[in-house]
Each structure stands twice: as C-alpha cells, then as structure tokens.
Amino acid sequence: GAVVSQHPSRVICKSGTSVKIECRSLDFQATTMFWYRQFPKQSLMLMATSNEGSKATYEQGVEKDKFLINHASLTLSTLTVTSAHPEDSSFYICSARGGAAQETQYFGPGTRLLVL
Amino acid sequence: GENVEQHPSTLSVQEGDSAVIKCTYSDSASNYFPWYKQELGKRPQLIIDIRSNVGEKKDQRIAVTLNKTAKHFSLHITETQPEDSAVYFCAASSTGGYQKVTFGTGTKLQVIP
C-alpha cells in the first residue's frame, strides 16, 4: 500500500514554455500533498503544501505565480512550472500523506525537468 | 519553525561495520521522526520512524533512538552491506492537522566491500 506515482518522469522543454507535473496517490486518499525540489547532492527543499480543495501554502521564497499548484481531488495534485527557464531545471518530487498512518509521507518517483 | 541538523554529511564504513547518523531538532513540539533512504535518482523511501512516546525502535539491522530532552535522534545500521550505500535523511514534524515535515541535510553513506 501507500503508492504514489508521478508523471512524467523526465521532461525536456524550451525556455518560456509551461510544464505540468502530476502526482497521484494510487491506493489511499491524500489529504495533504507536498511538492519538493531537489538539487544534485542536496536535501529536499519544500516548495509548497497542498491540501485538497484549498489553496496551496507556499514556502518563503517560492513564487506562487511561477509554480502553480492544484489539488483538485484526494488523489491528484499538479504542479505547473510556468514560463520555465534554465534555472528551473531540477528534480521535482511530490509526496502524499493520508490514510492509516497520517504522519507518514510517501514519495513519488520524481520528475527530472531540463529547460533548454 | 523547525530546524533539523544532520551529521555527518558523508560517512564511509567497511562492510560489516556499524554506521551511526545523528540529527538534532529545535522545535519541542515535534513528535514524529522518520528516516528516509534515497538512492541516486530515486525517490526517498521510508525505512524507519519513531514517535516521541518511545525512546528506541528496532527493525532488523536498523534502529533509531530518540532523546526528547536533548532534542536529538540517531539512526544506527549494524552489519552494513554494500546495498546500504545511499543518502539518508532524517526528518521531524509534529502530528495532527497539516503539519509539514522538515528534513535534515542528508548523509551520504558509502559501504566499502
């Protein structure tokens, strides 16, 4: 149980385009989903917390108009990187929390974004 | 907010030896402490967790200890194997509501065959 999927796994796009990343909890209802960004050899940097049916809570320094988050259902959250630039290239990972063990976060496999 | 420090940043051990990773946290309200293992290019995987109502938890070769008074917790891996090589992250959070988890900076463990 507690499987989280993420799509796409890799994406290459041109500068100025928008990219949407999907995060799904496959076998449980995720009351809360989190979006992280991870640079090479670094820790997970929380970008925002997403609660179903409400606006996401963004961490300090994260532009909410740049990184649009939608949590439309208890099993799906999306992150859209708008007008992507090369500095947005990174590994984006979502996690979901909910179900029997409310504290535990289960991570998706991540999406590697490369903006040319 | 919560601040989690993790040491060491890198750790090399011989196969069969033990490895210890230590973390400290700042928020006394934190009561849930998971540990994650992340292999290169893959997702973090929960390997063990501990709640503040216990001081130690074991799962085969892995154990975690928690000292609430000192606000520190540690991961112990015994009889290390090459497949234990990965980056390990500690984390802290408080339960209830929509509390976020704060991660440590990670420890790259290398087990030398």
CSV table of N, CA, C and O in Angstrom, one decimal, chain A residues 4-5 31-32 34 36 38 42-44 46 49 51 59 91 93 97 101 103-109 112, chain B residues 32 36 38 41-46 49 51 89 93-101 103-106 108:
chain,number,residue,atom,x,y,z
A,4,VAL,N,2.6,6.2,-4.5
A,4,VAL,CA,2.5,7.5,-5.1
A,4,VAL,C,3.2,7.5,-6.4
A,4,VAL,O,4.3,7.1,-6.6
A,5,SER,N,2.4,7.9,-7.4
A,5,SER,CA,3.0,7.9,-8.8
A,5,SER,C,3.2,9.4,-9.2
A,5,SER,O,2.5,10.3,-8.7
A,31,THR,N,-4.9,13.5,2.0
A,31,THR,CA,-5.4,14.8,2.4
A,31,THR,C,-4.4,15.9,2.2
A,31,THR,O,-4.8,17.1,2.0
A,32,THR,N,-3.2,15.6,2.2
A,32,THR,CA,-2.1,16.6,2.0
A,32,THR,C,-1.1,16.1,1.1
A,32,THR,O,-0.7,14.9,1.2
A,34,PHE,N,2.7,17.3,-0.8
A,34,PHE,CA,3.8,18.2,-0.7
A,34,PHE,C,4.6,18.2,-2.0
A,34,PHE,O,4.8,17.2,-2.6
A,36,TYR,N,8.4,19.1,-3.5
A,36,TYR,CA,9.8,19.4,-3.2
A,36,TYR,C,10.6,19.6,-4.4
A,36,TYR,O,10.3,19.1,-5.5
A,38,GLN,N,14.7,19.3,-5.5
A,38,GLN,CA,16.0,18.7,-5.0
A,38,GLN,C,17.1,19.0,-6.0
A,38,GLN,O,17.0,18.6,-7.2
A,42,GLN,N,21.9,17.5,-2.8
A,42,GLN,CA,21.3,18.4,-1.7
A,42,GLN,C,20.1,17.8,-1.1
A,42,GLN,O,19.6,16.7,-1.6
A,43,SER,N,19.6,18.4,-0.1
A,43,SER,CA,18.4,17.8,0.6
A,43,SER,C,17.1,18.2,-0.2
A,43,SER,O,17.2,18.9,-1.2
A,44,LEU,N,16.0,17.8,0.3
A,44,LEU,CA,14.7,18.1,-0.2
A,44,LEU,C,14.3,19.5,0.3
A,44,LEU,O,14.3,19.8,1.5
A,46,LEU,N,11.3,22.0,0.5
A,46,LEU,CA,9.9,22.1,0.4
A,46,LEU,C,9.5,23.3,-0.3
A,46,LEU,O,9.9,24.4,0.0
A,49,THR,N,2.8,23.2,0.3
A,49,THR,CA,2.0,22.2,0.9
A,49,THR,C,0.6,22.4,0.3
A,49,THR,O,0.0,23.5,0.2
A,51,ASN,N,-3.4,21.1,0.2
A,51,ASN,CA,-4.5,20.5,0.8
A,51,ASN,C,-5.7,20.4,-0.1
A,51,ASN,O,-6.0,21.4,-0.8
A,59,GLU,N,6.2,28.0,0.6
A,59,GLU,CA,7.3,28.3,1.4
A,59,GLU,C,7.9,29.7,1.0
A,59,GLU,O,7.7,30.1,-0.1
A,91,PHE,N,15.1,18.4,-10.0
A,91,PHE,CA,14.4,17.2,-9.7
A,91,PHE,C,13.3,17.6,-8.8
A,91,PHE,O,13.5,18.1,-7.7
A,93,ILE,N,10.0,16.5,-6.7
A,93,ILE,CA,9.4,15.3,-6.1
A,93,ILE,C,8.1,15.7,-5.3
A,93,ILE,O,8.2,16.7,-4.6
A,97,ARG,N,0.4,12.4,2.0
A,97,ARG,CA,0.1,12.0,3.3
A,97,ARG,C,-1.4,11.8,3.5
A,97,ARG,O,-2.2,12.6,3.0
A,101,ALA,N,-1.7,5.9,8.5
A,101,ALA,CA,-0.6,6.5,9.3
A,101,ALA,C,-0.6,7.9,8.8
A,101,ALA,O,0.1,8.3,7.9
A,103,GLU,N,0.9,10.6,9.8
A,103,GLU,CA,2.1,11.3,9.8
A,103,GLU,C,3.0,11.0,8.6
A,103,GLU,O,3.8,11.8,8.2
A,104,THR,N,3.0,9.8,8.1
A,104,THR,CA,4.0,9.4,7.2
A,104,THR,C,3.8,9.9,5.8
A,104,THR,O,2.7,9.9,5.3
A,105,GLN,N,4.9,10.4,5.2
A,105,GLN,CA,4.8,10.9,3.8
A,105,GLN,C,5.4,9.8,2.9
A,105,GLN,O,6.4,9.2,3.2
A,106,TYR,N,4.7,9.6,1.8
A,106,TYR,CA,5.2,8.6,0.8
A,106,TYR,C,5.5,9.4,-0.5
A,106,TYR,O,4.7,10.2,-0.9
A,107,PHE,N,6.6,9.2,-1.0
A,107,PHE,CA,7.1,10.0,-2.1
A,107,PHE,C,6.9,9.4,-3.5
A,107,PHE,O,6.8,8.2,-3.6
A,108,GLY,N,6.7,10.3,-4.4
A,108,GLY,CA,6.6,9.9,-5.8
A,108,GLY,C,8.0,9.6,-6.3
A,108,GLY,O,9.0,9.9,-5.6
A,109,PRO,N,8.1,9.1,-7.5
A,109,PRO,CA,9.5,8.8,-8.1
A,109,PRO,C,10.2,10.0,-8.6
A,109,PRO,O,11.4,9.9,-8.9
A,112,ARG,N,12.4,14.7,-13.5
A,112,ARG,CA,13.6,15.5,-13.8
A,112,ARG,C,13.2,16.4,-14.9
A,112,ARG,O,12.9,16.0,-16.0
B,32,TYR,N,7.3,13.4,15.8
B,32,TYR,CA,7.3,12.3,14.8
B,32,TYR,C,8.6,12.5,14.0
B,32,TYR,O,8.9,13.5,13.5
B,36,TYR,N,14.6,8.5,6.0
B,36,TYR,CA,14.4,8.1,4.6
B,36,TYR,C,15.7,7.7,4.0
B,36,TYR,O,16.8,8.3,4.3
B,38,GLN,N,17.5,7.4,0.3
B,38,GLN,CA,17.4,7.8,-1.1
B,38,GLN,C,18.6,7.3,-1.9
B,38,GLN,O,19.7,7.7,-1.7
B,41,GLY,N,19.0,9.2,-7.9
B,41,GLY,CA,18.0,9.3,-8.9
B,41,GLY,C,16.7,8.7,-8.6
B,41,GLY,O,15.8,8.7,-9.5
B,42,LYS,N,16.5,8.3,-7.4
B,42,LYS,CA,15.2,7.6,-7.0
B,42,LYS,C,14.5,8.4,-5.9
B,42,LYS,O,15.1,9.3,-5.3
B,43,ARG,N,13.4,7.9,-5.6
B,43,ARG,CA,12.6,8.6,-4.6
B,43,ARG,C,13.1,8.2,-3.2
B,43,ARG,O,13.6,7.1,-2.9
B,44,PRO,N,12.9,9.1,-2.2
B,44,PRO,CA,13.2,8.7,-0.8
B,44,PRO,C,12.2,7.6,-0.3
B,44,PRO,O,11.0,7.7,-0.6
B,45,GLN,N,12.8,6.7,0.4
B,45,GLN,CA,11.9,5.6,0.9
B,45,GLN,C,12.0,5.6,2.4
B,45,GLN,O,13.1,5.7,3.0
B,46,LEU,N,10.9,5.5,3.0
B,46,LEU,CA,10.8,5.5,4.5
B,46,LEU,C,11.4,4.1,4.9
B,46,LEU,O,11.0,3.1,4.5
B,49,ASP,N,10.7,4.9,11.5
B,49,ASP,CA,10.2,6.1,12.1
B,49,ASP,C,10.0,5.9,13.6
B,49,ASP,O,9.9,4.7,14.0
B,51,ARG,N,8.1,7.7,17.2
B,51,ARG,CA,7.3,8.8,17.8
B,51,ARG,C,7.8,9.1,19.2
B,51,ARG,O,8.5,8.3,19.8
B,89,PHE,N,18.2,10.6,5.0
B,89,PHE,CA,17.7,11.9,5.5
B,89,PHE,C,16.9,11.6,6.8
B,89,PHE,O,16.0,10.7,6.8
B,93,SER,N,8.6,16.3,12.5
B,93,SER,CA,7.4,17.0,12.3
B,93,SER,C,6.5,16.8,13.6
B,93,SER,O,6.8,16.0,14.5
B,94,SER,N,5.5,17.6,13.7
B,94,SER,CA,4.5,17.4,14.7
B,94,SER,C,3.3,16.8,14.0
B,94,SER,O,3.0,17.1,12.9
B,95,THR,N,2.6,16.0,14.7
B,95,THR,CA,1.4,15.3,14.1
B,95,THR,C,0.2,16.1,14.3
B,95,THR,O,0.1,17.1,15.0
B,96,GLY,N,-0.8,15.7,13.5
B,96,GLY,CA,-2.1,16.4,13.6
B,96,GLY,C,-2.1,17.6,12.6
B,96,GLY,O,-1.1,18.2,12.3
B,97,GLY,N,-3.3,17.8,12.1
B,97,GLY,CA,-3.5,18.9,11.2
B,97,GLY,C,-2.7,18.7,9.9
B,97,GLY,O,-2.6,17.6,9.4
B,98,TYR,N,-2.2,19.7,9.4
B,98,TYR,CA,-1.4,19.7,8.1
B,98,TYR,C,0.0,20.0,8.3
B,98,TYR,O,0.6,20.7,7.6
B,99,GLN,N,0.6,19.5,9.4
B,99,GLN,CA,2.0,19.8,9.7
B,99,GLN,C,3.0,19.3,8.7
B,99,GLN,O,2.9,18.2,8.2
B,100,LYS,N,3.9,20.1,8.3
B,100,LYS,CA,4.9,19.7,7.3
B,100,LYS,C,6.0,19.1,8.0
B,100,LYS,O,6.2,19.2,9.2
B,101,VAL,N,6.8,18.3,7.2
B,101,VAL,CA,8.0,17.6,7.7
B,101,VAL,C,9.2,18.4,7.3
B,101,VAL,O,9.3,18.9,6.2
B,103,PHE,N,13.2,18.3,6.8
B,103,PHE,CA,14.2,17.3,6.5
B,103,PHE,C,15.6,17.8,6.9
B,103,PHE,O,15.9,19.0,6.9
B,104,GLY,N,16.5,16.9,7.4
B,104,GLY,CA,17.9,17.2,7.6
B,104,GLY,C,18.6,17.3,6.2
B,104,GLY,O,18.0,17.1,5.2
B,105,THR,N,19.8,17.7,6.3
B,105,THR,CA,20.6,17.9,5.0
B,105,THR,C,21.1,16.7,4.4
B,105,THR,O,21.6,16.7,3.3
B,106,GLY,N,21.0,15.5,5.0
B,106,GLY,CA,21.3,14.3,4.3
B,106,GLY,C,22.7,13.8,4.7
B,106,GLY,O,23.6,14.6,5.0
B,108,LYS,N,25.5,11.0,3.1
B,108,LYS,CA,25.8,10.1,2.1
B,108,LYS,C,26.7,8.9,2.7
B,108,LYS,O,27.8,9.2,3.2
